[in-house]
Amino acid sequence: MRQQSKSRGFSVIELLIVLGIVAVMSAISIPYLFNYKRLYKSEDQAIKVMDIMRETGQLALTRRRSFRFEIDLTQNAVLVIDENNAAVDTLLKKIPLDATKDVRIDVIPSGVAKPNPPNYTDITFAADAIGHSSGGTTVTGNNVWAARFRSDGSVVTTGGTPINVNIYSFPPASPGNATPRNTREVRAITLAGLAGAIRYWKYTGTAFEPYQ
């Protein structure tokens, strides 16, 4: 005679209980994860900009020629451009930035004191008169901020003057607004041109503190 298995499946009630627990946990965790990601958008963008800056500096050192780093507001991207002594400089890399409604890097946040020291000049943007080649097309006239990383480790303007600058990253209170949603979410990058030193800062609500 065939022996019946003593094992059995889950009952409908047990499955409903498990599904109910999963639903409750999801309802709790999803808003938390969304807010966590939202909180650190400005930090992610600042770190992205610093990483590309450092990569540009490393290219200049290893290839023994100048490479240009640009924040291009027209394309909402950061660019790495090879100043290869050709007729037109060549676009090497283009990294998209977050939408300005989520994170702004194009203006100075209002109501926030700059890192002091070092008390550098805040970033400004202007029409690109130099341009670069991208896929065989010459791109010029975009609204950019540019820094030339040289083979000696220094960073200068396109005119050759050492750069000392503050760059900010922050979530706006509303799209198009220069007021931060929360000043504690404001991040800053300082670039010291003669040494090529890049530093990262977090706003405490009253002042910037360097992040170690």
Short mmCIF file of C-alpha atoms in Angstrom, two decimals, residues 13-94:
data_model
loop_
_atom_site.label_atom_id
_atom_site.label_comp_id
_atom_site.label_asym_id
_atom_site.label_seq_id
_atom_site.Cartn_x
_atom_site.Cartn_y
_atom_site.Cartn_z
CA ILE A 13 -4.51 31.96 4.77
CA GLU A 14 -0.76 31.54 5.28
CA LEU A 15 -0.04 32.86 1.78
CA LEU A 16 -2.28 35.88 2.37
CA ILE A 17 -0.47 36.62 5.64
CA VAL A 18 2.92 36.52 3.89
CA LEU A 19 1.68 38.75 1.06
CA GLY A 20 0.26 41.18 3.62
CA ILE A 21 3.63 41.40 5.42
CA VAL A 22 5.44 42.00 2.11
CA ALA A 23 2.96 44.76 1.22
CA VAL A 24 3.42 46.50 4.59
CA MET A 25 7.23 46.31 4.36
CA SER A 26 7.15 47.72 0.81
CA ALA A 27 4.88 50.58 1.90
CA ILE A 28 7.40 51.46 4.62
CA SER A 29 10.63 51.03 2.66
CA ILE A 30 9.82 52.52 -0.77
CA PRO A 31 9.23 56.12 0.48
CA TYR A 32 12.39 55.83 2.60
CA LEU A 33 14.47 54.71 -0.38
CA PHE A 34 12.98 57.45 -2.56
CA ASN A 35 13.77 60.16 0.01
CA TYR A 36 17.27 58.75 0.55
CA LYS A 37 18.01 58.89 -3.16
CA ARG A 38 16.52 62.39 -3.40
CA LEU A 39 18.60 63.59 -0.42
CA TYR A 40 21.89 62.54 -2.00
CA LYS A 41 21.31 63.74 -5.58
CA SER A 42 23.38 66.89 -5.04
CA GLU A 43 26.15 64.83 -3.47
CA ASP A 44 26.16 62.34 -6.35
CA GLN A 45 26.40 65.16 -8.87
CA ALA A 46 29.25 66.91 -7.04
CA ILE A 47 31.20 63.66 -6.80
CA LYS A 48 30.61 62.99 -10.50
CA VAL A 49 32.01 66.42 -11.40
CA MET A 50 35.06 65.93 -9.16
CA ASP A 51 35.75 62.48 -10.60
CA ILE A 52 35.73 63.83 -14.17
CA MET A 53 37.92 66.77 -13.13
CA ARG A 54 40.48 64.39 -11.63
CA GLU A 55 40.35 62.20 -14.72
CA THR A 56 41.02 65.27 -16.88
CA GLY A 57 43.99 66.20 -14.72
CA GLN A 58 45.38 62.67 -14.93
CA LEU A 59 45.08 62.71 -18.73
CA ALA A 60 47.04 65.96 -18.88
CA LEU A 61 49.80 64.53 -16.68
CA THR A 62 50.12 61.19 -18.46
CA ARG A 63 49.78 62.42 -22.04
CA ARG A 64 51.88 65.54 -21.46
CA ARG A 65 49.48 68.01 -23.02
CA SER A 66 46.51 70.16 -21.99
CA PHE A 67 43.00 68.81 -21.65
CA ARG A 68 39.98 71.04 -21.13
CA PHE A 69 37.19 70.34 -18.65
CA GLU A 70 33.87 72.06 -19.32
CA ILE A 71 30.52 72.30 -17.60
CA ASP A 72 28.26 72.86 -20.60
CA LEU A 73 24.86 74.24 -19.58
CA THR A 74 23.57 74.17 -23.16
CA GLN A 75 24.05 70.40 -23.30
CA ASN A 76 23.59 69.94 -19.53
CA ALA A 77 26.74 67.83 -19.40
CA VAL A 78 30.38 67.82 -18.35
CA LEU A 79 32.89 67.49 -21.17
CA VAL A 80 36.49 66.38 -21.45
CA ILE A 81 38.18 67.94 -24.49
CA ASP A 82 41.57 67.05 -25.89
CA GLU A 83 43.53 70.19 -26.76
CA ASN A 84 45.63 68.16 -29.17
CA ASN A 85 47.11 71.08 -31.13
CA ALA A 86 44.85 70.26 -34.07
CA ALA A 87 42.87 72.92 -35.90
CA VAL A 88 39.89 72.17 -33.63
CA ASP A 89 40.04 70.60 -30.16
CA THR A 90 38.42 67.15 -29.94
CA LEU A 91 35.63 66.03 -27.60
CA LEU A 92 36.89 62.99 -25.69
CA LYS A 93 34.06 62.38 -23.24
CA LYS A 94 30.58 63.73 -22.48
#
